Amino acid sequence: MKKTLFLLFALLSIATLQAQTADELVKKGMERAGKKDYKGAIGFFDKAIAINPNISDVYLTRVYCIANSGDFDKAKEEAAKIPALFPDSMDAQMSVASFFSDVKDFDEAVEIYDNIFKKFTGLPDTTMLHLYLIRGSLKHSMNDTQAAKEDYDKAAAIDSNDANVMISLAGVYDDLGKPEESVRLMTKVIKQDPENILLYNNLGFVYNNMGKYKEAVDIFNKSIALNEKKKDYINKEILGFTYSNRGHAKYKLGDNKGALKDFEKSIELAPSNSYVFKNRALVYIAMNKNKEACLDLYRAISLGFSDMYGNEVEKLINAYCR
């Protein structure tokens, strides 16, 4: 009897030692990954998985290391295996979908969410709402705006007052050419969350597109004032876009001096934003300062304007810089 107990204790000790060893290997792998030694990290993760094959987070971290090492095809191949390894873990499925979203493989991510909806039934409304929002955002990223709206509508059927639902719907309504509905929804959310800086930026952008430049300036003023109030300069790039958009609205209102001041502030905060240089060039053209305008237009080109927004800058160069 004592021998049996001793053997059982020894087996438990070995199991505990193995679990600890797997944890230690994972820790070492994370340290290597933190130092960008991705191949070294993968080696430690492989050893950890060999000891404990049930640690789904390590599989995914390993996939990101493979991707960071430059082998995206291999990373996708390995990521695609994870849902079958952990079929009963919705968190594992969602994590894999997030990876495919990160590498811009939205089709694969949507397919995973389709399977989640099929497999995991009877989920709480709050969870279903969250899932619809995520799948809708993936479809929106694929420019499948109508399909995205269908998911957002399903989320709205669960809770039409949820701020994230209204903001998501506002985005698709704007894309579908219904800016008034977009404004209505964003205005509703602002009443619930009057210090949401990003929401003011989105609303101001829609007003700009609608040609309601005075309203846009007023909204951007509130966004910038909130930044000053909160000293929220964590994301200077977003604040730089706000100044750029307000400057564009001022330019449309004939306030070239105010527009230039905003563009200068925008460039200070977000110097890699090609759009602000295009915007400032328009002001210089209006002021008959073609030399300054052309410098900005070429700068916009060098920052990748054409790849992101089309050939508007090339047309301006042909018109004013030849």
Short mmCIF file of C-alpha atoms in Angstrom, two decimals:
data_model
loop_
_atom_site.label_atom_id
_atom_site.label_comp_id
_atom_site.label_asym_id
_atom_site.label_seq_id
_atom_site.Cartn_x
_atom_site.Cartn_y
_atom_site.Cartn_z
CA MET A 1 0.00 0.00 0.00
CA LYS A 2 2.78 2.39 0.92
CA LYS A 3 4.57 1.55 -2.31
CA THR A 4 1.46 2.37 -4.31
CA LEU A 5 1.05 5.67 -2.49
CA PHE A 6 4.69 6.48 -3.10
CA LEU A 7 4.33 5.71 -6.80
CA LEU A 8 1.21 7.88 -7.04
CA PHE A 9 3.00 10.71 -5.26
CA ALA A 10 5.95 10.35 -7.62
CA LEU A 11 3.68 10.50 -10.66
CA LEU A 12 1.95 13.61 -9.33
CA SER A 13 5.34 15.18 -8.68
CA ILE A 14 6.44 14.46 -12.24
CA ALA A 15 3.21 15.96 -13.60
CA THR A 16 3.69 19.06 -11.47
CA LEU A 17 7.30 19.33 -12.58
CA GLN A 18 6.25 19.04 -16.22
CA ALA A 19 3.61 21.76 -15.80
CA GLN A 20 6.16 24.01 -14.15
CA THR A 21 8.66 23.25 -16.89
CA ALA A 22 6.09 24.18 -19.55
CA ASP A 23 5.43 27.47 -17.77
CA GLU A 24 9.13 28.16 -17.54
CA LEU A 25 9.58 27.43 -21.23
CA VAL A 26 6.72 29.75 -22.09
CA LYS A 27 8.29 32.47 -19.95
CA LYS A 28 11.62 32.04 -21.71
CA GLY A 29 9.86 32.12 -25.06
CA MET A 30 8.13 35.37 -24.15
CA GLU A 31 11.46 36.86 -23.11
CA ARG A 32 12.96 35.90 -26.47
CA ALA A 33 9.95 37.33 -28.30
CA GLY A 34 10.32 40.57 -26.34
CA LYS A 35 13.88 40.77 -27.66
CA LYS A 36 12.59 40.08 -31.19
CA ASP A 37 14.36 36.73 -31.27
CA TYR A 38 11.30 35.12 -32.81
CA LYS A 39 12.96 31.90 -33.95
CA GLY A 40 14.34 31.36 -30.48
CA ALA A 41 10.92 32.06 -29.00
CA ILE A 42 9.28 29.55 -31.34
CA GLY A 43 11.75 26.89 -30.17
CA PHE A 44 10.76 27.40 -26.53
CA PHE A 45 7.05 27.43 -27.38
CA ASP A 46 7.41 24.16 -29.31
CA LYS A 47 8.99 22.53 -26.27
CA ALA A 48 6.26 23.90 -23.99
CA ILE A 49 3.54 22.56 -26.28
CA ALA A 50 5.22 19.15 -26.36
CA ILE A 51 4.87 19.01 -22.57
CA ASN A 52 1.42 20.59 -22.35
CA PRO A 53 -0.53 20.59 -25.65
CA ASN A 54 -3.58 22.24 -24.05
CA ILE A 55 -2.26 25.79 -23.75
CA SER A 56 -4.08 27.57 -26.56
CA ASP A 57 -2.55 30.98 -25.85
CA VAL A 58 0.93 29.62 -26.58
CA TYR A 59 -0.16 28.29 -29.98
CA LEU A 60 -1.36 31.76 -30.94
CA THR A 61 1.70 33.55 -29.55
CA ARG A 62 3.81 31.10 -31.56
CA VAL A 63 1.82 32.03 -34.68
CA TYR A 64 2.51 35.74 -34.14
CA CYS A 65 6.21 34.95 -33.75
CA ILE A 66 6.17 33.07 -37.05
CA ALA A 67 4.49 36.06 -38.70
CA ASN A 68 6.95 38.50 -37.11
CA SER A 69 9.82 36.40 -38.43
CA GLY A 70 8.48 37.11 -41.94
CA ASP A 71 6.82 33.82 -42.87
CA PHE A 72 3.20 34.96 -43.19
CA ASP A 73 2.08 31.93 -45.19
CA LYS A 74 3.39 29.57 -42.52
CA ALA A 75 1.80 31.69 -39.79
CA LYS A 76 -1.59 31.55 -41.50
CA GLU A 77 -1.23 27.81 -42.03
CA GLU A 78 -0.48 27.25 -38.33
CA ALA A 79 -3.22 29.63 -37.20
CA ALA A 80 -5.80 27.77 -39.29
CA LYS A 81 -5.06 24.60 -37.28
CA ILE A 82 -5.90 26.12 -33.90
CA PRO A 83 -9.73 26.10 -34.09
CA ALA A 84 -9.70 22.33 -34.68
CA LEU A 85 -7.31 21.85 -31.74
CA PHE A 86 -9.62 23.78 -29.39
CA PRO A 87 -13.11 23.31 -30.87
CA ASP A 88 -14.91 23.99 -27.59
CA SER A 89 -13.06 27.21 -26.75
CA MET A 90 -14.79 30.26 -28.18
CA ASP A 91 -11.97 32.43 -26.86
CA ALA A 92 -9.45 30.42 -28.87
CA GLN A 93 -11.57 30.78 -32.02
CA MET A 94 -11.90 34.54 -31.52
CA SER A 95 -8.19 34.94 -30.88
CA VAL A 96 -7.39 33.20 -34.16
CA ALA A 97 -9.90 35.42 -35.95
CA SER A 98 -8.12 38.44 -34.46
CA PHE A 99 -4.84 37.19 -35.90
CA PHE A 100 -6.35 36.87 -39.38
CA SER A 101 -7.79 40.37 -38.99
CA ASP A 102 -4.36 41.70 -38.00
CA VAL A 103 -2.82 40.25 -41.17
CA LYS A 104 -5.73 41.67 -43.25
CA ASP A 105 -7.14 38.24 -44.11
CA PHE A 106 -10.68 39.35 -43.34
CA ASP A 107 -12.34 36.54 -45.31
CA GLU A 108 -10.77 33.93 -43.04
CA ALA A 109 -11.67 35.92 -39.93
CA VAL A 110 -15.30 36.21 -41.02
CA GLU A 111 -15.45 32.48 -41.74
CA ILE A 112 -14.28 31.76 -38.19
CA TYR A 113 -17.02 33.99 -36.80
CA ASP A 114 -19.57 32.29 -39.03
CA ASN A 115 -18.55 28.99 -37.44
CA ILE A 116 -18.71 30.51 -33.96
CA PHE A 117 -22.33 31.52 -34.56
CA LYS A 118 -23.13 28.00 -35.74
CA LYS A 119 -21.35 26.14 -32.95
CA PHE A 120 -21.96 28.26 -29.86
CA THR A 121 -25.68 28.68 -29.32
CA GLY A 122 -27.70 29.98 -26.41
CA LEU A 123 -25.17 32.71 -25.64
CA PRO A 124 -26.18 35.74 -23.52
CA ASP A 125 -27.46 38.78 -25.41
CA THR A 126 -24.43 40.83 -24.38
CA THR A 127 -22.12 38.24 -25.92
CA MET A 128 -24.18 38.01 -29.09
CA LEU A 129 -24.15 41.79 -29.45
CA HIS A 130 -20.36 41.78 -29.11
CA LEU A 131 -19.99 39.02 -31.72
CA TYR A 132 -22.24 40.82 -34.22
CA LEU A 133 -20.22 44.01 -33.79
CA ILE A 134 -16.93 42.25 -34.41
CA ARG A 135 -18.12 40.34 -37.46
CA GLY A 136 -19.75 43.50 -38.78
CA SER A 137 -16.50 45.43 -38.40
CA LEU A 138 -14.64 42.72 -40.31
CA LYS A 139 -17.15 42.93 -43.14
CA HIS A 140 -16.87 46.71 -43.07
CA SER A 141 -13.09 46.34 -43.43
CA MET A 142 -13.76 44.24 -46.54
CA ASN A 143 -15.86 47.14 -47.91
CA ASP A 144 -18.93 44.88 -47.75
CA THR A 145 -20.91 47.71 -46.23
CA GLN A 146 -24.37 46.23 -46.67
CA ALA A 147 -23.34 42.96 -45.01
CA ALA A 148 -21.75 44.94 -42.18
CA LYS A 149 -24.99 46.86 -41.69
CA GLU A 150 -26.91 43.59 -41.43
CA ASP A 151 -24.72 42.51 -38.51
CA TYR A 152 -24.96 45.93 -36.88
CA ASP A 153 -28.75 45.82 -37.27
CA LYS A 154 -28.78 42.47 -35.46
CA ALA A 155 -26.76 44.03 -32.67
CA ALA A 156 -29.17 46.98 -32.58
CA ALA A 157 -32.09 44.55 -32.25
CA ILE A 158 -30.48 43.41 -29.00
CA ASP A 159 -29.74 46.92 -27.68
CA SER A 160 -30.44 49.92 -29.91
CA ASN A 161 -29.02 52.30 -27.29
CA ASP A 162 -25.59 50.68 -27.08
CA ALA A 163 -23.02 53.34 -27.95
CA ASN A 164 -20.78 51.01 -29.96
CA VAL A 165 -23.76 49.81 -31.98
CA MET A 166 -24.81 53.36 -32.83
CA ILE A 167 -21.28 54.43 -33.74
CA SER A 168 -20.87 51.37 -35.99
CA LEU A 169 -24.18 52.03 -37.70
CA ALA A 170 -23.26 55.68 -38.12
CA GLY A 171 -20.16 54.62 -40.03
CA VAL A 172 -22.02 52.39 -42.48
CA TYR A 173 -24.78 54.94 -43.01
CA ASP A 174 -22.16 57.48 -44.02
CA ASP A 175 -20.61 54.97 -46.43
CA LEU A 176 -24.06 54.17 -47.83
CA GLY A 177 -24.64 57.84 -48.66
CA LYS A 178 -26.96 58.57 -45.74
CA PRO A 179 -24.95 61.16 -43.77
CA GLU A 180 -28.03 62.63 -42.09
CA GLU A 181 -28.72 59.29 -40.41
CA SER A 182 -25.06 59.06 -39.47
CA VAL A 183 -25.22 62.51 -37.86
CA ARG A 184 -28.41 61.59 -35.99
CA LEU A 185 -26.84 58.51 -34.45
CA MET A 186 -23.56 60.19 -33.51
CA THR A 187 -25.41 63.13 -31.98
CA LYS A 188 -27.40 60.65 -29.90
CA VAL A 189 -24.23 59.00 -28.63
CA ILE A 190 -22.62 62.36 -27.81
CA LYS A 191 -25.54 63.08 -25.49
CA GLN A 192 -24.70 59.86 -23.66
CA ASP A 193 -20.95 60.41 -23.76
CA PRO A 194 -20.27 64.15 -24.13
CA GLU A 195 -16.49 63.79 -23.72
CA ASN A 196 -15.89 61.17 -26.41
CA ILE A 197 -13.13 62.85 -28.43
CA LEU A 198 -13.07 60.35 -31.28
CA LEU A 199 -16.81 60.66 -31.74
CA TYR A 200 -16.54 64.44 -32.19
CA ASN A 201 -13.82 63.82 -34.79
CA ASN A 202 -16.05 61.39 -36.69
CA LEU A 203 -19.01 63.75 -36.59
CA GLY A 204 -16.91 66.67 -37.78
CA PHE A 205 -15.58 64.57 -40.65
CA VAL A 206 -19.14 63.74 -41.77
CA TYR A 207 -20.11 67.42 -41.60
CA ASN A 208 -17.07 68.22 -43.75
CA ASN A 209 -18.18 65.68 -46.35
CA MET A 210 -21.70 67.12 -46.27
CA GLY A 211 -20.37 70.61 -46.99
CA LYS A 212 -21.53 71.84 -43.59
CA TYR A 213 -18.22 73.49 -42.83
CA LYS A 214 -19.37 75.82 -40.05
CA GLU A 215 -20.87 72.88 -38.17
CA ALA A 216 -17.66 70.93 -38.78
CA VAL A 217 -15.51 73.73 -37.32
CA ASP A 218 -17.76 73.91 -34.25
CA ILE A 219 -17.46 70.16 -33.66
CA PHE A 220 -13.69 70.11 -34.19
CA ASN A 221 -13.41 73.04 -31.75
CA LYS A 222 -15.10 70.88 -29.12
CA SER A 223 -12.80 67.95 -29.85
CA ILE A 224 -9.68 70.10 -29.52
CA ALA A 225 -11.03 71.75 -26.36
CA LEU A 226 -11.59 68.32 -24.83
CA ASN A 227 -8.00 67.42 -25.64
CA GLU A 228 -6.82 70.58 -23.90
CA LYS A 229 -9.07 69.85 -20.92
CA LYS A 230 -7.92 66.28 -20.54
CA LYS A 231 -4.34 66.88 -21.68
CA ASP A 232 -5.02 63.76 -23.70
CA TYR A 233 -2.07 63.80 -26.07
CA ILE A 234 -1.43 60.06 -25.95
CA ASN A 235 -2.37 59.78 -29.62
CA LYS A 236 -0.94 62.92 -31.18
CA GLU A 237 -1.62 61.58 -34.67
CA ILE A 238 -5.40 61.63 -34.15
CA LEU A 239 -5.22 65.17 -32.77
CA GLY A 240 -3.14 66.07 -35.82
CA PHE A 241 -5.91 64.74 -38.09
CA THR A 242 -8.41 66.87 -36.15
CA TYR A 243 -6.42 70.02 -36.86
CA SER A 244 -6.08 69.01 -40.50
CA ASN A 245 -9.82 68.47 -40.88
CA ARG A 246 -10.65 71.72 -39.09
CA GLY A 247 -8.17 73.52 -41.31
CA HIS A 248 -9.90 72.12 -44.39
CA ALA A 249 -13.27 73.35 -43.13
CA LYS A 250 -11.80 76.80 -42.47
CA TYR A 251 -10.34 76.84 -45.99
CA LYS A 252 -13.77 76.06 -47.41
CA LEU A 253 -15.16 78.95 -45.35
CA GLY A 254 -12.55 81.31 -46.84
CA ASP A 255 -10.43 81.56 -43.69
CA ASN A 256 -7.07 80.86 -45.31
CA LYS A 257 -5.05 82.31 -42.45
CA GLY A 258 -6.85 80.16 -39.88
CA ALA A 259 -6.53 77.12 -42.14
CA LEU A 260 -2.76 77.54 -42.48
CA LYS A 261 -2.39 77.85 -38.73
CA ASP A 262 -4.30 74.59 -38.24
CA PHE A 263 -2.27 72.81 -40.92
CA GLU A 264 0.98 73.87 -39.28
CA LYS A 265 -0.23 72.47 -35.96
CA SER A 266 -1.35 69.28 -37.68
CA ILE A 267 2.06 68.78 -39.31
CA GLU A 268 3.73 69.32 -35.93
CA LEU A 269 1.60 66.54 -34.40
CA ALA A 270 1.33 64.14 -37.35
CA PRO A 271 4.15 64.88 -39.84
CA SER A 272 3.58 61.66 -41.81
CA ASN A 273 -0.03 62.50 -42.73
CA SER A 274 0.05 63.02 -46.49
CA TYR A 275 -3.45 64.50 -46.54
CA VAL A 276 -2.56 67.62 -44.58
CA PHE A 277 0.06 68.57 -47.19
CA LYS A 278 -2.53 68.21 -49.93
CA ASN A 279 -4.92 70.37 -47.89
CA ARG A 280 -2.31 73.05 -47.29
CA ALA A 281 -1.43 73.05 -50.98
CA LEU A 282 -5.04 73.92 -51.77
CA VAL A 283 -4.79 76.98 -49.53
CA TYR A 284 -1.53 78.05 -51.14
CA ILE A 285 -3.12 77.69 -54.57
CA ALA A 286 -6.02 79.88 -53.44
CA MET A 287 -3.45 82.45 -52.29
CA ASN A 288 -1.57 82.25 -55.64
CA LYS A 289 1.48 80.75 -53.92
CA ASN A 290 2.09 77.98 -56.42
CA LYS A 291 5.72 77.40 -55.43
CA GLU A 292 4.74 76.61 -51.83
CA ALA A 293 1.78 74.57 -53.09
CA CYS A 294 3.96 72.41 -55.32
CA LEU A 295 6.39 71.67 -52.52
CA ASP A 296 3.49 70.41 -50.43
CA LEU A 297 2.05 68.39 -53.30
CA TYR A 298 5.34 66.60 -53.89
CA ARG A 299 5.63 66.00 -50.15
CA ALA A 300 2.16 64.44 -50.17
CA ILE A 301 3.26 62.12 -52.99
CA SER A 302 6.40 61.11 -51.09
CA LEU A 303 4.28 60.21 -48.06
CA GLY A 304 2.11 57.84 -50.09
CA PHE A 305 -0.96 59.96 -50.83
CA SER A 306 -1.66 58.28 -54.17
CA ASP A 307 -1.61 54.76 -52.76
CA MET A 308 -4.06 55.69 -50.02
CA TYR A 309 -6.38 58.22 -51.63
CA GLY A 310 -6.07 58.20 -55.42
CA ASN A 311 -4.71 60.54 -58.08
CA GLU A 312 -6.02 63.90 -56.83
CA VAL A 313 -2.52 65.18 -56.06
CA GLU A 314 -1.18 64.15 -59.46
CA LYS A 315 -3.95 66.16 -61.10
CA LEU A 316 -3.04 69.21 -59.02
CA ILE A 317 0.65 68.80 -59.92
CA ASN A 318 -0.22 68.64 -63.61
CA ALA A 319 -2.35 71.76 -63.28
CA TYR A 320 -0.06 73.93 -61.19
CA CYS A 321 3.49 72.53 -61.14
CA ARG A 322 4.41 71.88 -64.79
#
